[in-house]
Coordinates of N, CA and C in Angstrom, one line a residue:
Chain A
D1 N -86.4 59.0 71.8 CA -85.5 59.4 70.7 C -84.6 58.2 70.3
T2 N -84.5 58.0 69.0 CA -83.7 56.9 68.5 C -82.3 57.3 68.2
E3 N -81.3 56.4 68.3 CA -80.0 56.8 68.0 C -79.7 56.5 66.5
V4 N -80.6 55.8 65.8 CA -80.4 55.6 64.4 C -81.5 56.5 63.7
T5 N -81.0 57.3 62.8 CA -81.9 58.3 62.2 C -82.1 58.0 60.7
Q6 N -83.4 57.9 60.4 CA -83.7 57.6 59.0 C -84.5 58.8 58.3
T7 N -84.1 59.1 57.1 CA -84.9 60.1 56.3 C -85.1 59.6 54.9
P8 N -86.2 60.0 54.3 CA -87.3 60.7 54.9 C -88.2 59.8 55.7
K9 N -89.1 60.3 56.5 CA -90.1 59.5 57.3 C -91.1 58.9 56.4
H10 N -91.5 59.6 55.3 CA -92.5 59.1 54.4 C -92.0 59.4 53.0
L11 N -92.4 58.5 52.0 CA -92.0 58.7 50.7 C -93.0 58.1 49.8
V12 N -93.5 58.9 48.8 CA -94.5 58.4 47.8 C -93.8 58.5 46.5
M13 N -93.7 57.5 45.7 CA -93.1 57.5 44.4 C -93.8 56.7 43.4
G14 N -93.6 57.1 42.1 CA -94.1 56.3 41.1 C -93.2 55.2 40.7
M15 N -93.7 54.3 39.9 CA -92.9 53.1 39.5 C -91.7 53.4 38.7
T16 N -91.7 54.6 38.0 CA -90.5 55.0 37.2 C -89.5 55.9 37.9
N17 N -89.8 56.3 39.1 CA -89.0 57.2 39.8 C -87.7 56.6 40.3
K18 N -86.7 57.4 40.6 CA -85.5 57.0 41.4 C -85.5 57.8 42.6
K19 N -85.3 57.2 43.8 CA -85.2 57.9 45.0 C -84.3 57.1 45.9
S20 N -83.9 57.7 47.0 CA -83.0 57.1 48.0 C -83.5 57.3 49.4
L21 N -83.2 56.2 50.2 CA -83.5 56.3 51.6 C -82.1 56.4 52.3
K22 N -82.1 57.2 53.4 CA -80.9 57.4 54.1 C -81.0 57.0 55.6
C23 N -79.9 56.5 56.1 CA -79.8 56.0 57.5 C -78.5 56.5 58.1
E24 N -78.5 57.0 59.3 CA -77.3 57.5 59.9 C -77.2 57.1 61.4
Q25 N -76.0 56.6 61.8 CA -75.8 56.3 63.2 C -74.5 56.8 63.7
H26 N -74.4 57.3 64.9 CA -73.1 57.9 65.4 C -72.7 57.1 66.7
M27 N -73.0 55.8 66.7 CA -72.7 55.1 67.9 C -71.4 54.3 67.7
G28 N -70.7 54.4 66.5 CA -69.5 53.7 66.3 C -69.8 52.2 65.9
H29 N -71.0 51.9 65.6 CA -71.3 50.5 65.2 C -70.7 50.2 63.9
R30 N -70.3 48.9 63.8 CA -69.6 48.5 62.5 C -70.4 47.6 61.7
A31 N -71.6 47.3 62.1 CA -72.6 46.5 61.3 C -73.9 47.3 61.1
M32 N -74.4 47.4 59.9 CA -75.6 48.1 59.6 C -76.5 47.2 58.7
Y33 N -77.8 47.4 58.9 CA -78.8 46.5 58.2 C -79.9 47.2 57.6
W34 N -80.4 46.7 56.5 CA -81.7 47.2 56.0 C -82.7 46.0 56.1
Y35 N -83.9 46.4 56.6 CA -85.1 45.5 56.7 C -86.3 46.1 56.0
K36 N -87.1 45.2 55.5 CA -88.4 45.5 55.0 C -89.5 45.0 55.9
Q37 N -90.5 45.8 56.2 CA -91.6 45.3 57.1 C -92.9 45.6 56.5
K38 N -93.7 44.6 56.2 CA -95.1 44.7 55.8 C -96.0 44.8 57.0
A39 N -97.2 45.3 56.7 CA -98.1 45.5 57.8 C -98.4 44.2 58.6
K40 N -98.4 44.2 59.9 CA -98.7 43.1 60.8 C -97.8 41.9 60.6
K41 N -96.5 42.2 60.2 CA -95.5 41.2 60.0 C -94.2 41.6 60.7
P42 N -93.4 40.7 61.1 CA -92.1 41.1 61.6 C -91.2 41.6 60.5
P43 N -90.1 42.3 60.8 CA -89.2 42.7 59.8 C -88.5 41.6 59.0
E44 N -88.2 41.8 57.8 CA -87.5 40.8 57.0 C -86.1 41.4 56.6
L45 N -85.1 40.7 56.8 CA -83.7 41.2 56.5 C -83.5 41.3 55.0
M46 N -82.9 42.4 54.6 CA -82.6 42.6 53.2 C -81.1 42.6 52.9
F47 N -80.4 43.4 53.6 CA -78.9 43.6 53.4 C -78.2 43.7 54.8
V48 N -77.0 43.3 54.8 CA -76.1 43.5 55.9 C -74.8 44.1 55.5
Y49 N -74.3 45.1 56.1 CA -73.0 45.7 55.9 C -72.1 45.5 57.1
S50 N -70.9 45.0 56.9 CA -70.0 44.7 57.9 C -68.7 45.5 57.6
Y51 N -68.4 46.4 58.4 CA -67.2 47.3 58.2 C -67.3 47.9 56.8
E52 N -68.4 48.5 56.5 CA -68.7 49.2 55.3 C -68.7 48.4 54.0
K53 N -68.7 47.1 54.2 CA -68.7 46.2 53.0 C -70.0 45.4 53.0
L54 N -70.6 45.2 51.9 CA -71.8 44.4 51.8 C -71.5 42.9 52.1
S55 N -72.0 42.3 53.1 CA -71.7 41.0 53.4 C -72.9 40.0 53.2
I56 N -74.1 40.5 53.3 CA -75.3 39.7 53.1 C -76.3 40.4 52.2
N57 N -76.7 39.7 51.1 CA -77.9 40.2 50.3 C -78.9 39.0 50.3
E58 N -80.0 39.2 51.0 CA -81.0 38.1 51.1 C -81.8 38.0 49.8
S59 N -81.2 37.8 48.7 CA -81.9 37.6 47.4 C -82.9 38.8 47.1
V60 N -82.4 40.0 47.4 CA -83.2 41.1 47.1 C -83.2 41.5 45.6
P61 N -84.3 41.9 45.0 CA -84.3 42.3 43.6 C -83.3 43.5 43.4
S62 N -82.8 43.5 42.2 CA -81.8 44.6 41.9 C -82.4 46.0 41.8
R63 N -83.7 46.1 41.9 CA -84.2 47.5 41.9 C -84.0 48.2 43.3
F64 N -83.5 47.4 44.2 CA -83.0 47.9 45.5 C -81.5 47.8 45.5
S65 N -80.8 49.0 45.7 CA -79.4 49.0 45.6 C -78.8 49.7 46.8
P66 N -78.2 49.0 47.7 CA -77.6 49.6 48.9 C -76.3 50.2 48.7
E67 N -75.9 51.1 49.6 CA -74.6 51.8 49.5 C -74.2 52.2 50.9
C68 N -72.9 52.1 51.2 CA -72.4 52.5 52.5 C -71.3 53.4 52.3
P69 N -71.5 54.7 52.2 CA -70.4 55.7 51.9 C -69.4 55.8 53.0
N70 N -69.8 55.6 54.3 CA -68.8 55.6 55.4 C -69.4 54.8 56.5
S71 N -68.7 54.8 57.6 CA -69.1 53.9 58.7 C -70.3 54.4 59.4
S72 N -70.8 55.6 59.2 CA -72.0 56.2 59.9 C -73.2 56.2 59.0
L73 N -73.0 56.0 57.7 CA -74.1 56.2 56.7 C -74.4 55.0 56.0
L74 N -75.7 54.8 55.7 CA -76.2 53.7 54.9 C -77.3 54.3 54.0
N75 N -77.2 54.0 52.7 CA -78.3 54.5 51.8 C -78.9 53.2 51.1
L76 N -80.1 53.4 50.7 CA -80.8 52.4 49.9 C -81.4 53.1 48.7
H77 N -80.9 52.9 47.5 CA -81.3 53.5 46.3 C -82.4 52.7 45.7
L78 N -83.4 53.4 45.2 CA -84.7 52.7 44.7 C -84.9 53.1 43.3
H79 N -85.2 52.1 42.5 CA -85.5 52.4 41.1 C -86.4 51.4 40.5
A80 N -87.4 51.9 39.8 CA -88.4 51.0 39.1 C -89.1 50.1 40.1
L81 N -89.5 50.6 41.2 CA -90.2 49.7 42.2 C -91.6 49.3 41.8
Q82 N -92.1 48.3 42.4 CA -93.4 47.7 42.1 C -94.3 48.0 43.3
P83 N -95.6 48.0 43.1 CA -96.6 48.3 44.1 C -96.3 47.4 45.4
E84 N -95.9 46.2 45.2 CA -95.7 45.3 46.3 C -94.5 45.7 47.2
D85 N -93.7 46.6 46.7 CA -92.6 47.1 47.5 C -93.0 48.2 48.5
S86 N -94.3 48.5 48.5 CA -94.8 49.5 49.5 C -94.7 48.8 50.9
A87 N -94.0 49.5 51.8 CA -93.7 48.8 53.1 C -93.0 49.9 54.0
L88 N -92.7 49.5 55.2 CA -91.9 50.3 56.1 C -90.5 49.7 56.0
Y89 N -89.5 50.6 55.7 CA -88.1 50.2 55.5 C -87.4 50.7 56.8
L90 N -86.8 49.7 57.4 CA -86.1 49.9 58.7 C -84.6 49.8 58.5
C91 N -83.9 50.7 59.1 CA -82.4 50.5 59.2 C -82.1 50.2 60.7
A92 N -81.0 49.4 60.8 CA -80.6 49.0 62.2 C -79.0 49.0 62.2
S93 N -78.5 49.0 63.4 CA -77.0 48.9 63.5 C -76.7 48.1 64.8
S94 N -75.5 47.5 64.8 CA -75.1 46.8 66.0 C -73.6 46.9 66.1
Q95 N -73.0 46.7 67.3 CA -71.6 47.0 67.5 C -70.7 46.3 66.6
E96 N -70.8 45.0 66.5 CA -69.8 44.3 65.7 C -70.6 43.2 64.9
P97 N -70.2 43.0 63.7 CA -70.8 41.9 62.9 C -70.5 40.5 63.7
G98 N -71.4 39.6 63.7 CA -71.1 38.3 64.2 C -71.3 38.2 65.7
D99 N -71.4 39.4 66.4 CA -71.7 39.2 67.9 C -73.2 38.9 68.0
R100 N -73.7 38.7 69.1 CA -75.1 38.4 69.3 C -75.7 39.4 70.3
Q101 N -75.3 40.6 70.0 CA -75.9 41.8 70.8 C -77.1 42.3 70.0
P102 N -78.0 43.0 70.7 CA -79.2 43.5 70.1 C -78.8 44.6 69.0
Q103 N -79.7 44.7 68.0 CA -79.6 45.7 67.0 C -80.4 46.9 67.5
H104 N -80.0 48.1 67.0 CA -80.7 49.3 67.3 C -81.4 49.8 66.1
F105 N -82.7 50.0 66.1 CA -83.4 50.4 65.0 C -83.8 51.8 64.9
G106 N -83.9 52.3 63.6 CA -84.5 53.6 63.4 C -86.0 53.5 63.3
D107 N -86.6 54.7 63.1 CA -88.1 54.7 63.1 C -88.6 54.4 61.7
G108 N -87.7 54.2 60.7 CA -88.2 53.7 59.4 C -88.6 54.8 58.4
T109 N -88.7 54.4 57.2 CA -89.3 55.2 56.1 C -90.5 54.5 55.6
R110 N -91.6 55.1 55.6 CA -92.9 54.5 55.1 C -92.9 54.8 53.6
L111 N -92.8 53.8 52.8 CA -92.7 53.9 51.4 C -94.0 53.5 50.7
S112 N -94.5 54.3 49.8 CA -95.7 54.0 49.1 C -95.4 54.1 47.6
I113 N -95.7 53.1 46.9 CA -95.5 53.0 45.4 C -96.8 53.2 44.7
L114 N -96.9 54.2 43.9 CA -98.2 54.4 43.1 C -98.2 53.6 41.8
Chain B
A1 N -81.2 24.7 63.7 CA -81.6 26.1 63.4 C -82.3 26.7 64.6
Q2 N -82.2 28.0 64.7 CA -82.9 28.6 65.8 C -84.2 29.1 65.4
S3 N -85.2 29.1 66.3 CA -86.5 29.6 66.0 C -87.2 30.2 67.2
V4 N -88.2 31.0 67.0 CA -88.9 31.6 68.1 C -90.4 31.4 67.8
T5 N -91.2 31.1 68.8 CA -92.6 31.0 68.7 C -93.3 31.9 69.8
Q6 N -94.1 32.8 69.3 CA -94.9 33.6 70.2 C -96.3 33.0 70.3
L7 N -96.7 32.6 71.4 CA -97.8 31.8 71.6 C -99.2 32.5 71.4
D8 N -99.2 33.8 71.5 CA -100.4 34.5 71.4 C -100.2 35.6 70.3
S9 N -101.1 35.7 69.4 CA -101.0 36.8 68.4 C -101.7 38.1 68.9
H10 N -102.6 37.9 69.8 CA -103.3 39.1 70.4 C -103.5 38.8 71.9
V11 N -103.2 39.8 72.7 CA -103.5 39.8 74.1 C -104.2 41.1 74.5
S12 N -105.2 41.0 75.3 CA -106.0 42.1 75.7 C -106.1 42.2 77.2
V13 N -105.7 43.3 77.8 CA -105.7 43.4 79.3 C -106.4 44.7 79.7
S14 N -106.8 44.8 80.9 CA -107.3 46.1 81.4 C -106.1 46.9 82.0
E15 N -106.2 48.2 82.0 CA -105.2 49.0 82.6 C -105.1 48.7 84.1
G16 N -103.8 48.6 84.5 CA -103.6 48.3 85.9 C -103.5 46.8 86.3
T17 N -103.8 45.9 85.3 CA -103.7 44.5 85.5 C -102.4 44.0 84.9
P18 N -101.9 42.7 85.3 CA -100.7 42.2 84.9 C -100.7 41.9 83.4
V19 N -99.5 41.9 82.8 CA -99.3 41.6 81.4 C -98.4 40.3 81.3
L20 N -98.8 39.4 80.5 CA -98.0 38.2 80.2 C -98.0 38.0 78.7
L21 N -96.8 38.1 78.1 CA -96.6 37.7 76.7 C -95.7 36.6 76.6
R22 N -96.1 35.5 75.9 CA -95.4 34.2 76.0 C -94.5 34.0 74.8
C23 N -93.4 33.5 75.0 CA -92.4 33.2 73.9 C -91.6 31.9 74.3
N24 N -91.6 31.0 73.3 CA -90.7 29.8 73.4 C -89.7 29.9 72.3
Y25 N -88.5 29.4 72.5 CA -87.5 29.4 71.6 C -86.9 28.0 71.3
S26 N -86.2 27.9 70.2 CA -85.5 26.6 69.9 C -84.1 27.0 69.5
S27 N -83.1 26.5 70.2 CA -81.7 26.8 69.9 C -80.8 25.7 70.2
S28 N -79.8 25.5 69.4 CA -78.9 24.4 69.6 C -77.7 24.8 70.5
Y29 N -77.7 26.0 71.0 CA -76.7 26.4 71.9 C -77.3 27.6 72.8
S30 N -76.5 28.0 73.7 CA -77.0 29.1 74.6 C -77.4 30.3 73.8
P31 N -78.7 30.7 73.9 CA -79.2 31.7 73.0 C -79.0 33.1 73.6
S32 N -79.0 34.1 72.7 CA -79.2 35.5 73.1 C -80.6 35.8 72.7
L33 N -81.4 36.3 73.6 CA -82.8 36.5 73.4 C -83.1 38.0 73.7
F34 N -84.1 38.5 73.0 CA -84.5 39.9 73.2 C -86.0 40.0 73.1
W35 N -86.5 41.1 73.7 CA -87.9 41.5 73.4 C -87.8 43.0 72.9
Y36 N -88.5 43.2 71.8 CA -88.6 44.5 71.2 C -90.1 44.9 71.2
V37 N -90.3 46.2 71.3 CA -91.7 46.8 71.2 C -91.7 47.7 70.0
Q38 N -92.9 47.7 69.3 CA -93.1 48.6 68.2 C -94.4 49.3 68.3
H39 N -94.4 50.6 68.5 CA -95.6 51.4 68.5 C -95.9 51.8 67.1
P40 N -97.2 52.1 66.9 CA -97.6 52.4 65.5 C -96.7 53.5 64.8
N41 N -96.3 53.2 63.6 CA -95.5 54.1 62.8 C -94.2 54.4 63.4
K42 N -93.7 53.5 64.2 CA -92.4 53.6 64.8 C -91.5 52.4 64.5
G43 N -90.2 52.6 64.8 CA -89.3 51.5 64.7 C -89.4 50.6 65.9
L44 N -88.4 49.6 66.0 CA -88.4 48.7 67.1 C -87.5 49.2 68.2
Q45 N -88.1 49.2 69.4 CA -87.3 49.6 70.5 C -87.0 48.4 71.4
L46 N -85.7 48.3 71.8 CA -85.3 47.2 72.7 C -85.9 47.4 74.1
L47 N -86.6 46.4 74.5 CA -87.1 46.4 75.9 C -86.1 45.8 76.9
L48 N -85.6 44.6 76.5 CA -84.6 43.9 77.4 C -83.9 42.9 76.6
K49 N -82.8 42.4 77.2 CA -82.0 41.4 76.5 C -81.5 40.3 77.5
Y50 N -81.4 39.1 77.1 CA -80.8 38.0 77.8 C -79.6 37.5 77.0
T51 N -78.4 37.6 77.7 CA -77.2 37.1 77.0 C -76.3 36.3 78.0
S52 N -77.0 35.3 78.6 CA -76.4 34.3 79.4 C -75.9 34.8 80.8
A53 N -76.4 35.9 81.3 CA -76.1 36.3 82.6 C -77.2 35.9 83.5
A54 N -77.8 36.9 84.3 CA -78.9 36.5 85.2 C -80.1 36.1 84.4
T55 N -80.8 35.1 84.9 CA -82.0 34.5 84.2 C -83.2 35.4 84.3
L56 N -83.3 36.3 85.3 CA -84.3 37.2 85.4 C -83.8 38.6 84.9
V57 N -84.4 39.0 83.8 CA -83.9 40.2 83.2 C -84.9 41.4 83.3
K58 N -84.4 42.5 83.8 CA -85.2 43.7 83.9 C -85.0 44.6 82.7
G59 N -86.1 45.2 82.2 CA -86.0 46.0 81.1 C -86.5 47.4 81.4
I60 N -86.8 48.1 80.3 CA -87.3 49.5 80.5 C -88.8 49.4 80.7
N61 N -89.4 50.5 81.2 CA -90.8 50.7 81.4 C -91.5 49.6 82.3
G62 N -90.7 49.1 83.2 CA -91.3 48.1 84.2 C -91.4 46.7 83.7
F63 N -91.0 46.4 82.5 CA -91.0 45.1 81.9 C -89.9 44.2 82.4
E64 N -90.1 42.9 82.5 CA -89.1 42.0 82.8 C -89.4 40.6 82.2
A65 N -88.4 39.8 82.0 CA -88.5 38.5 81.4 C -87.6 37.5 82.1
E66 N -88.1 36.2 82.2 CA -87.3 35.2 82.8 C -86.9 34.1 81.8
F67 N -85.7 33.9 81.7 CA -85.1 32.8 80.9 C -85.2 31.5 81.6
K68 N -86.0 30.5 81.0 CA -86.1 29.2 81.6 C -85.6 28.2 80.6
K69 N -84.4 27.7 80.9 CA -83.9 26.8 79.9 C -84.6 25.4 79.8
S70 N -85.1 25.0 81.0 CA -85.8 23.7 81.0 C -87.1 23.7 80.3
E71 N -87.7 24.9 80.2 CA -89.0 25.1 79.5 C -88.8 25.8 78.1
T72 N -87.5 26.1 77.8 CA -87.2 26.8 76.5 C -88.1 28.0 76.4
S73 N -88.3 28.8 77.5 CA -89.2 29.9 77.4 C -88.5 31.2 77.8
F74 N -89.1 32.3 77.4 CA -88.6 33.6 77.7 C -89.8 34.6 77.7
H75 N -90.7 34.4 78.6 CA -91.9 35.1 78.7 C -91.7 36.5 79.2
L76 N -92.5 37.5 78.7 CA -92.4 38.9 79.1 C -93.5 39.2 80.0
T77 N -93.2 39.9 81.1 CA -94.2 40.3 82.1 C -94.1 41.7 82.5
K78 N -95.2 42.2 83.0 CA -95.3 43.6 83.6 C -96.4 43.5 84.7
P79 N -96.1 44.0 85.9 CA -97.1 43.9 87.0 C -98.4 44.6 86.7
S80 N -98.3 45.8 86.1 CA -99.4 46.7 85.9 C -99.4 47.4 84.6
A81 N -100.3 47.0 83.7 CA -100.4 47.6 82.4 C -100.8 49.1 82.4
H82 N -100.2 49.8 81.4 CA -100.5 51.2 81.2 C -101.0 51.3 79.8
M83 N -101.9 52.3 79.6 CA -102.4 52.5 78.3 C -101.3 52.7 77.2
S84 N -100.2 53.3 77.6 CA -99.1 53.5 76.6 C -98.4 52.2 76.3
D85 N -98.7 51.1 76.9 CA -98.1 49.8 76.6 C -98.7 49.1 75.4
A86 N -99.8 49.7 74.9 CA -100.5 49.1 73.7 C -99.6 49.2 72.5
A87 N -99.2 48.1 72.0 CA -98.2 48.1 70.9 C -98.0 46.6 70.4
E88 N -97.1 46.5 69.4 CA -96.7 45.1 68.9 C -95.4 44.7 69.6
Y89 N -95.4 43.5 70.1 CA -94.2 43.0 70.8 C -93.6 41.8 70.0
F90 N -92.3 41.9 69.9 CA -91.6 40.8 69.2 C -90.5 40.2 70.1
C91 N -90.6 38.8 70.1 CA -89.6 38.0 70.8 C -88.6 37.6 69.7
V92 N -87.3 37.8 70.0 CA -86.2 37.6 69.0 C -85.1 36.8 69.6
V93 N -84.5 35.9 68.8 CA -83.3 35.2 69.1 C -82.2 35.6 68.1
S94 N -81.0 35.8 68.6 CA -79.9 36.2 67.8 C -79.1 34.9 67.3
D95 N -79.0 34.8 66.0 CA -78.2 33.6 65.5 C -77.0 34.1 64.8
G96 N -75.8 33.9 65.5 CA -74.6 34.3 65.0 C -73.8 33.3 64.2
S97 N -74.5 32.2 63.9 CA -73.8 31.0 63.3 C -73.4 31.3 61.8
G98 N -74.0 32.3 61.2 CA -73.7 32.6 59.8 C -72.6 33.6 59.6
G99 N -72.0 34.0 60.7 CA -70.9 35.0 60.7 C -71.4 36.4 60.8
Y100 N -72.7 36.6 60.9 CA -73.2 37.9 61.2 C -74.4 37.8 62.1
N101 N -74.8 38.9 62.7 CA -75.8 39.0 63.7 C -77.2 38.9 63.1
K102 N -77.6 37.7 62.9 CA -79.0 37.5 62.3 C -80.0 37.4 63.3
L103 N -81.0 38.2 63.3 CA -82.1 38.2 64.2 C -83.3 37.3 63.7
I104 N -83.7 36.4 64.5 CA -84.8 35.5 64.1 C -86.0 36.1 64.9
F105 N -87.0 36.6 64.2 CA -88.2 37.2 64.9 C -89.3 36.2 65.1
G106 N -90.0 36.3 66.2 CA -91.3 35.7 66.3 C -92.3 36.5 65.5
A107 N -93.5 35.9 65.4 CA -94.6 36.5 64.6 C -95.2 37.8 65.2
G108 N -94.9 38.0 66.4 CA -95.4 39.2 67.1 C -96.7 39.0 67.9
T109 N -96.8 39.7 69.0 CA -98.0 39.7 69.8 C -98.5 41.2 69.9
R110 N -99.8 41.4 69.5 CA -100.4 42.7 69.6 C -101.0 42.8 71.0
L111 N -100.6 43.8 71.8 CA -101.1 44.0 73.1 C -102.1 45.2 73.1
A112 N -103.3 44.9 73.5 CA -104.3 46.0 73.7 C -104.5 46.2 75.1
V113 N -104.6 47.5 75.5 CA -104.9 47.8 76.9 C -106.1 48.6 77.0
H114 N -107.1 48.2 77.8 CA -108.4 48.8 77.9 C -108.5 49.6 79.2
P115 N -109.2 50.7 79.1 CA -109.4 51.5 80.4 C -110.2 50.8 81.4

């Protein structure tokens, strides 16, 4: 069982749809992350939140919009996605921004764009 | 800049035989190193971590890794493979130089375990 919970597990959407991915952790971690993972590749960092504020955006297209409503929740809002955005989206958290401790990952949302 | 190289993209072993997954790193300072495992349709699970304490690190499920500074290596081993060990394994170094906990991933090693 993972301590980082992601919903939904699977999502199929059309290119004109708007949907959101949700991530929740109750470990008191103050840093949270979104990653994108394509098949047979390592995860690629998208966004970093430190103390509920966006601190890093790795040049992600604006059709991906992150949000951190509180210290336990992280959302990723999706709009007008492209077929190449189909991937596994992983959320992770770590105790403090800037430390070098491991990140804890959720099981991800498998996203398919039609 | 920090980097990680996993020397084998695929490793195949028989059940009950030893596992060796090789990882070399490059770091300008004392690194924090991790091994993660990813089973199909799952997230990444932390197997073990090295953060400048003991050089031989024991992890979950019988895995261990040895940090060798002179060889810049952090190889993952297990004495006896189990069918459930079949998965993708990532060697990772943590780079905190940018003010946040950036993970640098190796390309991954796919472990197959045969009966």
